[in-house]
Amino acid sequence: MLFARRLILLALSLVLPVAIFAEEPKQDDRLSWFRHARLGIFIHWGIYTVEGIDESWSFFNGYVSYDDYMAQLDGFTADRYKPKDWAKLIEQSGARYAVLTTKHHDGVALWDTQENDLSTVKATPAGRDLVKPFVRALRKRDLRVGLYYSHLDWSHPDYPIQTRTERRYDEDPERWQRFLDFREGQLRELTTQFEPDLLWFDGDWEVGGSDVWKSAALRDSLLTWQPEVILNSRINGHGDYATPEQGLPVTPPEGAWELCMTMNDSWGYQDNDHNYKTPYQIIRIFADVLAGGGNLLLDIGPRADGTIPEEQVAILEKLGRWTSANSEAIYGTTAGIPAGHFYGPTTLSKDQETLYLFLPHQPSGPIVIKGLKNAINRIRIVGNGTKLPHQILGKAYWSQVPGIVYIDVPEAEVDPMMTVIALQLKGPVDLHRD
Ligand code: GLC
């Protein structure tokens, strides 16, 4: 398919002005699946899980020596790695995509790269390509495939790593070019072998800016190899969507965005980190992300043998129960109404005629909506269909100002995590903003 399409494009480009083909597919077309996906699972997996220390940063920051860090290669077995089980769990959580670290800053590739020998295939007892079966398992379940790749590489001999006393990139341009060629080679492998839907870059902050990293040219190459691929922001301003990390943005970023967040305090598996957010806390954050029109990329960290820690499995299962009960308020919705009308996150159906209210607390009295001009056709609890009566108070017949809507939510009907209420409106949502 792809090949045939490229052939046609090539043939057409010979007869039509080049400018038409210099244009990428419309941004929204490429990003459309991503905008609807809402939940993704981030997977940090690498040799750092052997000792359970920080991914790459532990040697960069001098917590362990580089040699001790790399000695973990010998313990990375992946001998209980079951990508089909991973994919099943990811699907059950309600996520529509997953992003796997194919190479973190330490430079260890999880696939069979031909660019050097530093891979799980050649340098660890795992002895195999771990990306390929992961991609296959996701595709089988119709989950979108994201691959994380670090531009910088603290193991590569041509990379001007700051912890070694080395010349800067501009003092040895040939060497820097060799490194860029290496990066291009690895990315060509990843895009052509696995045809990812998403490339999740990291580590664009070192060395220099877009000119030094040749980010514009890289973007062009990536879109030639894989025309539909979307890129996160960490490619020196040449990405497709914003990537806030850990902190939930108070004002949502413009355009498409995705909050990446750990479940505990670590990206990768750390035996002694039990500081997990509760399922409620995660769902609460997720609801805020939804209300801001973004996606949540929630991180898990499998162990060196490929098993996923029980706490993480439990969180994904609880999240899954909630996303499945409330799916209509999540997928295919857009950002909700501005703050002030309702004390809690909200989303809107595509036609804007259903307003979803996420109740951040168990109500101790009726919930309140202000400034809603629409008549309400019906109100129900999304998770179980219970119909709810409402009351409108304070509406003066001579005034444009709408009355205040009060809805009683019976205690017996609330969701143990977070109740969502659907207001079916007469016409698209219309707010009184004065
Ligand atoms: C930060 C960290 C990196 C982690 C990434 C995930 O950039 O440096 O270790 O993989 O966040 O977003």
Coordinates of C-alpha atoms and ligand atoms in Angstrom, one line a residue:
M1 CA 0.0 0.0 0.0
L2 CA 2.6 2.4 1.2
F3 CA 4.9 1.5 -1.6
A4 CA 2.2 1.9 -4.2
R5 CA 1.2 5.3 -2.7
R6 CA 4.8 6.5 -2.8
L7 CA 5.1 5.4 -6.5
I8 CA 2.0 7.4 -7.4
L9 CA 3.3 10.4 -5.5
L10 CA 6.6 10.1 -7.2
A11 CA 5.0 9.9 -10.7
L12 CA 2.7 12.8 -10.0
S13 CA 5.5 14.9 -8.6
L14 CA 7.2 14.7 -12.0
V15 CA 4.3 16.4 -13.7
L16 CA 3.0 18.8 -11.1
P17 CA 4.7 21.7 -9.6
V18 CA 7.0 20.7 -6.7
A19 CA 5.4 23.1 -4.3
I20 CA 2.3 20.9 -4.0
F21 CA 4.3 18.0 -2.9
A22 CA 6.5 19.9 -0.5
E23 CA 3.3 20.2 1.6
E24 CA 2.8 17.6 4.3
P25 CA -0.6 16.0 4.8
K26 CA -2.9 18.4 6.6
Q27 CA -1.8 18.6 10.3
D28 CA -5.2 17.6 11.5
D29 CA -5.4 14.5 9.3
R30 CA -2.2 13.2 10.7
L31 CA -3.1 14.0 14.2
S32 CA -6.7 13.0 14.1
W33 CA -6.2 9.5 15.8
F34 CA -4.0 11.1 18.4
R35 CA -6.5 13.8 19.3
H36 CA -9.1 11.1 19.9
A37 CA -6.9 8.7 21.7
R38 CA -6.8 10.6 25.0
L39 CA -4.9 7.9 27.0
G40 CA -1.5 6.4 26.2
I41 CA 0.9 4.2 28.2
F42 CA 4.5 5.2 28.3
I43 CA 6.9 2.3 28.9
H44 CA 10.4 3.0 30.3
W45 CA 12.3 -0.3 29.9
G46 CA 16.1 -0.7 29.7
I47 CA 19.2 -1.9 31.5
Y48 CA 18.6 0.5 34.4
T49 CA 16.0 -1.8 35.8
V50 CA 18.6 -4.4 36.7
E51 CA 19.8 -2.4 39.7
G52 CA 16.6 -0.3 39.8
I53 CA 18.4 3.1 39.4
D54 CA 17.5 6.2 37.4
E55 CA 17.4 5.6 33.7
S56 CA 20.7 7.0 32.2
W57 CA 20.8 10.0 34.6
S58 CA 22.3 7.8 37.4
F59 CA 25.7 7.8 35.7
F60 CA 25.3 11.2 34.2
N61 CA 24.8 12.7 37.6
G62 CA 27.6 10.6 39.2
Y63 CA 25.3 8.4 41.3
V64 CA 27.1 5.3 39.9
S65 CA 30.1 5.2 37.5
Y66 CA 29.6 4.7 33.8
D67 CA 31.2 1.3 34.0
D68 CA 29.0 0.1 36.9
Y69 CA 26.0 1.4 35.0
M70 CA 26.9 -0.5 31.9
A71 CA 27.6 -3.6 33.9
Q72 CA 23.8 -3.9 34.1
L73 CA 23.9 -5.1 30.5
D74 CA 24.8 -8.5 31.9
G75 CA 21.7 -8.7 34.0
F76 CA 19.1 -7.7 31.4
T77 CA 17.4 -11.0 30.6
A78 CA 13.9 -10.1 29.5
D79 CA 13.3 -13.8 30.1
R80 CA 9.7 -13.3 31.2
Y81 CA 8.8 -10.7 28.6
K82 CA 5.3 -11.3 27.3
P83 CA 4.4 -8.4 25.0
K84 CA 1.0 -9.9 24.3
D85 CA 0.2 -9.6 28.0
W86 CA 1.5 -6.0 28.0
A87 CA -0.7 -5.2 25.0
K88 CA -3.8 -6.8 26.7
L89 CA -3.2 -4.8 29.9
I90 CA -2.7 -1.6 27.9
E91 CA -5.9 -2.1 26.0
Q92 CA -7.8 -3.0 29.2
S93 CA -6.6 0.3 30.8
G94 CA -8.5 2.2 28.1
A95 CA -5.3 3.4 26.4
R96 CA -5.3 3.7 22.7
Y97 CA -1.6 3.9 22.2
A98 CA 1.7 3.0 23.9
V99 CA 5.2 4.5 23.7
L100 CA 8.2 2.3 24.3
T101 CA 11.7 3.6 25.1
T102 CA 13.7 2.1 22.2
K103 CA 16.8 3.9 23.2
H104 CA 17.3 6.1 26.2
H105 CA 20.1 8.5 26.8
D106 CA 22.4 5.6 27.8
G107 CA 22.4 4.6 24.1
V108 CA 21.3 1.0 24.6
A109 CA 19.0 0.0 21.7
L110 CA 16.1 -2.4 22.3
W111 CA 16.0 -3.4 18.6
D112 CA 18.5 -5.0 16.3
T113 CA 20.3 -1.9 15.2
Q114 CA 22.9 -2.3 12.5
E115 CA 24.5 1.1 13.4
N116 CA 26.5 -0.2 16.4
D117 CA 26.7 -3.2 18.8
L118 CA 25.1 -1.5 21.8
S119 CA 21.7 -3.3 21.7
T120 CA 19.8 -5.8 23.7
V121 CA 20.4 -8.2 20.8
K122 CA 24.2 -8.0 20.9
A123 CA 25.1 -6.8 24.4
T124 CA 22.7 -8.4 26.8
P125 CA 21.6 -12.0 27.8
A126 CA 18.2 -11.1 26.4
G127 CA 19.8 -11.6 23.0
R128 CA 16.9 -10.4 20.9
D129 CA 15.0 -7.6 19.3
L130 CA 12.4 -6.5 21.9
V131 CA 10.7 -3.8 19.8
K132 CA 9.5 -6.1 17.0
P133 CA 7.2 -8.4 19.2
F134 CA 6.0 -5.3 21.1
V135 CA 4.9 -3.6 17.9
R136 CA 3.3 -6.7 16.6
A137 CA 1.3 -7.2 19.8
L138 CA 0.0 -3.7 19.8
R139 CA -1.0 -3.9 16.2
K140 CA -3.0 -7.1 16.9
R141 CA -5.1 -5.1 19.3
D142 CA -5.4 -2.1 17.1
L143 CA -3.4 0.0 19.5
R144 CA -1.3 2.8 18.0
V145 CA 2.5 2.3 18.1
G146 CA 4.8 5.0 19.6
L147 CA 8.5 4.7 19.8
Y148 CA 10.6 6.8 22.2
Y149 CA 14.1 7.8 20.9
S150 CA 16.7 9.9 22.6
H151 CA 18.6 12.2 20.2
L152 CA 21.5 12.5 22.6
D153 CA 23.5 9.4 23.2
W154 CA 25.9 9.3 26.2
S155 CA 27.6 6.2 25.1
H156 CA 28.4 7.0 21.5
P157 CA 32.1 7.8 20.9
D158 CA 31.2 10.6 18.5
Y159 CA 28.8 12.3 20.9
P160 CA 30.3 15.2 22.8
I161 CA 29.2 14.1 26.2
Q162 CA 29.5 16.7 28.9
T163 CA 30.7 14.4 31.6
R164 CA 33.8 13.6 29.6
T165 CA 36.2 16.4 29.1
E166 CA 35.7 16.7 25.4
R167 CA 35.8 19.1 22.6
R168 CA 32.6 20.8 21.7
Y169 CA 30.7 19.7 18.6
D170 CA 31.8 22.8 16.6
E171 CA 35.5 22.2 17.2
D172 CA 35.2 18.9 15.3
P173 CA 32.4 19.2 12.7
E174 CA 33.2 15.9 11.0
R175 CA 32.8 14.0 14.2
W176 CA 29.5 15.7 14.8
Q177 CA 28.3 14.9 11.3
R178 CA 29.3 11.2 12.0
F179 CA 27.0 11.3 15.0
L180 CA 24.2 12.8 13.1
D181 CA 24.6 10.2 10.4
F182 CA 24.4 7.5 13.1
R183 CA 21.2 9.0 14.5
E184 CA 19.7 9.2 11.1
G185 CA 20.6 5.6 10.5
Q186 CA 19.0 4.4 13.7
L187 CA 15.8 6.5 13.0
R188 CA 15.6 5.2 9.5
E189 CA 15.7 1.6 10.9
L190 CA 13.0 2.4 13.4
T191 CA 10.7 4.1 11.0
T192 CA 11.1 1.7 8.1
Q193 CA 11.1 -1.5 10.1
F194 CA 8.3 -0.7 12.5
E195 CA 6.3 2.0 10.8
P196 CA 5.4 3.8 14.0
D197 CA 2.4 6.0 14.3
L198 CA 4.3 8.3 16.7
L199 CA 7.9 9.1 17.4
W200 CA 8.5 10.3 20.9
F201 CA 11.8 12.2 21.0
D202 CA 13.8 13.3 24.0
G203 CA 17.2 14.8 24.7
D204 CA 17.1 17.7 22.2
W205 CA 18.3 20.1 24.8
E206 CA 22.0 19.3 24.7
V207 CA 24.7 20.5 22.4
G208 CA 22.8 23.2 20.4
G209 CA 19.6 24.2 18.8
S210 CA 17.7 23.2 15.7
D211 CA 20.4 24.2 13.3
V212 CA 23.0 22.1 15.1
W213 CA 20.8 19.1 15.3
K214 CA 19.5 19.6 11.8
S215 CA 16.0 19.1 13.1
A216 CA 14.1 20.5 10.0
A217 CA 15.9 18.1 7.7
L218 CA 15.3 15.2 10.1
R219 CA 11.6 16.0 10.2
D220 CA 11.5 15.9 6.4
S221 CA 13.4 12.6 6.3
L222 CA 11.1 11.0 8.9
L223 CA 8.0 12.1 7.0
T224 CA 9.4 10.7 3.8
W225 CA 10.1 7.3 5.3
Q226 CA 6.8 7.3 7.2
P227 CA 4.4 9.9 5.9
E228 CA 1.8 9.5 8.6
V229 CA 4.1 9.5 11.6
I230 CA 3.5 12.2 14.2
L231 CA 6.3 13.8 16.3
N232 CA 6.2 15.1 19.8
S233 CA 7.7 18.5 20.5
R234 CA 11.2 17.4 21.6
I235 CA 12.8 18.0 18.2
N236 CA 13.8 21.6 18.6
G237 CA 10.5 23.1 17.7
H238 CA 9.8 20.9 14.7
G239 CA 7.2 18.6 16.4
D240 CA 3.5 18.3 16.2
Y241 CA 2.3 18.6 19.7
A242 CA 3.3 19.9 23.1
T243 CA 4.8 17.7 25.8
P244 CA 4.3 19.0 29.3
E245 CA 6.0 16.6 31.8
Q246 CA 4.8 15.6 35.3
G247 CA 3.1 18.9 36.1
L248 CA -0.5 19.3 35.0
P249 CA -0.6 22.6 33.1
V250 CA -3.0 25.2 34.7
T251 CA -3.6 26.8 31.4
P252 CA -3.7 24.1 28.7
P253 CA -1.2 24.5 25.9
E254 CA -2.3 25.6 22.5
G255 CA -3.0 22.9 19.9
A256 CA -2.6 19.2 20.5
W257 CA -0.8 18.2 23.7
E258 CA 0.0 15.3 25.9
L259 CA 1.0 15.2 29.6
C260 CA 3.6 12.5 30.4
M261 CA 3.5 11.4 34.0
T262 CA 4.9 8.7 36.2
M263 CA 2.7 6.6 38.5
N264 CA 5.3 6.8 41.3
D265 CA 8.4 9.0 41.3
S266 CA 10.4 7.0 38.7
W267 CA 10.1 6.5 35.0
G268 CA 11.9 3.1 35.1
Y269 CA 11.4 0.3 37.5
Q270 CA 12.8 1.0 41.0
D271 CA 12.4 -1.6 43.6
N272 CA 12.2 0.8 46.5
D273 CA 9.9 3.4 45.0
H274 CA 6.4 2.7 46.4
N275 CA 5.3 6.3 46.3
Y276 CA 2.4 5.6 43.9
K277 CA -0.4 8.0 43.2
T278 CA -3.7 6.4 44.0
P279 CA -6.0 5.3 41.1
Y280 CA -8.3 8.2 42.2
Q281 CA -5.5 10.7 42.0
I282 CA -4.6 9.5 38.5
I283 CA -8.2 9.6 37.3
R284 CA -8.5 13.1 38.8
I285 CA -5.5 14.2 36.8
F286 CA -6.7 12.4 33.7
A287 CA -10.1 14.2 34.0
D288 CA -8.3 17.6 34.2
V289 CA -6.3 16.6 31.1
L290 CA -9.4 15.7 29.2
A291 CA -11.1 19.0 30.2
G292 CA -8.1 20.8 28.8
G293 CA -8.4 18.9 25.5
G294 CA -5.1 16.9 26.0
N295 CA -3.9 13.3 26.3
L296 CA -2.4 11.6 29.3
L297 CA 0.7 9.4 28.7
L298 CA 0.9 7.4 31.9
D299 CA 4.2 5.7 32.5
I300 CA 4.9 2.1 33.7
G301 CA 8.3 0.6 34.3
P302 CA 8.6 -3.2 33.7
R303 CA 11.4 -5.1 35.5
A304 CA 14.5 -6.4 33.8
D305 CA 12.8 -9.7 33.2
G306 CA 9.9 -8.1 31.5
T307 CA 7.3 -8.4 34.2
I308 CA 5.2 -5.4 35.2
P309 CA 5.1 -4.7 38.9
E310 CA 1.8 -5.6 40.6
E311 CA 1.1 -2.1 41.9
Q312 CA 1.2 -0.8 38.3
V313 CA -1.0 -3.6 37.0
A314 CA -3.5 -2.8 39.7
I315 CA -3.6 0.9 38.8
L316 CA -4.1 0.1 35.1
E317 CA -6.9 -2.3 35.9
K318 CA -8.7 0.2 38.1
L319 CA -8.2 2.9 35.5
G320 CA -9.6 0.5 32.9
R321 CA -12.8 -0.1 34.9
W322 CA -13.3 3.6 35.1
T323 CA -12.5 4.4 31.4
S324 CA -14.7 1.7 30.2
A325 CA -17.7 2.8 32.3
N326 CA -17.2 6.4 31.2
S327 CA -15.9 6.0 27.7
E328 CA -18.5 8.3 26.0
A329 CA -17.3 11.2 28.2
I330 CA -13.6 10.5 27.2
Y331 CA -13.1 9.4 23.6
G332 CA -14.2 11.6 20.8
T333 CA -14.9 14.5 23.2
T334 CA -13.3 17.9 23.1
A335 CA -12.2 20.3 25.9
G336 CA -15.1 21.3 28.1
I337 CA -16.6 24.7 29.1
P338 CA -14.5 27.5 30.7
A339 CA -13.9 27.3 34.4
G340 CA -16.4 29.2 36.6
H341 CA -19.6 27.5 35.2
F342 CA -19.0 24.3 37.1
Y343 CA -16.5 23.4 39.9
G344 CA -14.9 20.5 38.2
P345 CA -13.5 19.2 34.9
T346 CA -15.9 19.1 31.9
T347 CA -15.8 17.8 28.3
L348 CA -18.2 18.2 25.4
S349 CA -19.4 15.7 22.8
K350 CA -18.3 16.4 19.2
D351 CA -21.7 18.0 18.3
Q352 CA -21.3 20.1 21.5
E353 CA -24.8 19.0 22.6
T354 CA -23.8 16.8 25.5
L355 CA -21.9 18.4 28.4
Y356 CA -20.0 15.9 30.6
L357 CA -19.4 16.9 34.2
F358 CA -16.7 15.1 36.2
L359 CA -17.5 15.2 39.9
P360 CA -14.1 15.7 41.6
H361 CA -15.7 15.1 45.1
Q362 CA -18.5 13.0 46.4
P363 CA -21.3 15.6 46.4
S364 CA -22.6 16.7 49.8
G365 CA -25.5 18.5 48.3
P366 CA -26.8 19.2 44.8
I367 CA -24.2 20.1 42.1
V368 CA -24.4 23.5 40.5
I369 CA -24.0 24.9 37.0
K370 CA -24.0 28.6 36.3
G371 CA -24.5 30.5 33.1
L372 CA -26.0 27.7 31.0
K373 CA -28.4 29.2 28.5
N374 CA -29.5 25.9 26.9
A375 CA -32.6 24.0 27.9
I376 CA -31.7 20.6 29.3
N377 CA -33.3 17.6 27.6
R378 CA -32.1 14.9 30.0
I379 CA -29.5 14.3 32.7
R380 CA -28.0 10.9 33.5
I381 CA -25.1 9.3 35.2
V382 CA -22.8 8.1 32.5
G383 CA -21.5 5.0 34.3
N384 CA -24.9 3.4 35.0
G385 CA -27.6 5.4 33.1
T386 CA -29.5 6.6 36.2
K387 CA -31.6 9.5 35.2
L388 CA -31.4 12.6 37.4
P389 CA -33.9 15.4 38.0
H390 CA -32.9 19.0 38.1
Q391 CA -34.1 22.3 39.2
I392 CA -33.5 25.8 37.8
L393 CA -33.6 28.6 40.3
G394 CA -33.2 32.3 40.1
K395 CA -34.3 32.8 36.5
A396 CA -36.0 36.2 36.1
Y397 CA -38.4 36.2 33.1
W398 CA -37.3 39.7 32.1
S399 CA -33.5 38.9 32.1
Q400 CA -31.1 37.3 29.7
V401 CA -29.2 35.8 32.6
P402 CA -29.9 32.1 32.9
G403 CA -30.9 30.6 36.2
I404 CA -28.7 28.3 38.3
V405 CA -29.0 24.6 37.6
Y406 CA -29.1 22.3 40.6
I407 CA -28.8 18.5 40.2
D408 CA -29.1 16.0 43.0
V409 CA -26.8 13.0 42.7
P410 CA -28.0 10.2 44.9
E411 CA -25.2 8.8 47.1
A412 CA -26.1 5.2 46.1
E413 CA -25.5 5.8 42.5
V414 CA -22.0 7.5 42.6
D415 CA -18.9 5.9 41.0
P416 CA -16.4 4.7 43.7
M417 CA -13.7 6.7 41.8
M418 CA -15.2 9.6 40.0
T419 CA -18.8 10.0 38.8
V420 CA -19.5 11.5 35.4
I421 CA -22.8 13.2 34.5
A422 CA -24.1 13.8 31.0
L423 CA -26.3 16.8 30.3
Q424 CA -28.1 16.4 27.0
L425 CA -28.7 19.9 25.9
K426 CA -31.1 21.4 23.5
G427 CA -28.7 22.5 20.8
P428 CA -25.0 23.1 21.0
V429 CA -23.8 24.4 24.4
D430 CA -24.5 28.1 24.8
L431 CA -23.0 30.0 27.8
H432 CA -23.8 33.3 29.4
R433 CA -20.3 34.8 29.9
D434 CA -20.9 38.2 31.4
Ligands
GLC1 C1 12.9 13.5 31.0 C2 14.0 12.6 31.5 C3 14.0 11.2 30.9 C4 12.6 10.7 30.8 C5 11.7 11.7 30.1 C6 10.3 11.2 29.9 O1 13.3 14.1 29.8 O2 15.2 13.1 31.3 O3 14.8 10.4 31.7 O4 12.7 9.6 29.9 O5 11.7 12.8 30.9 O6 9.5 12.3 29.5

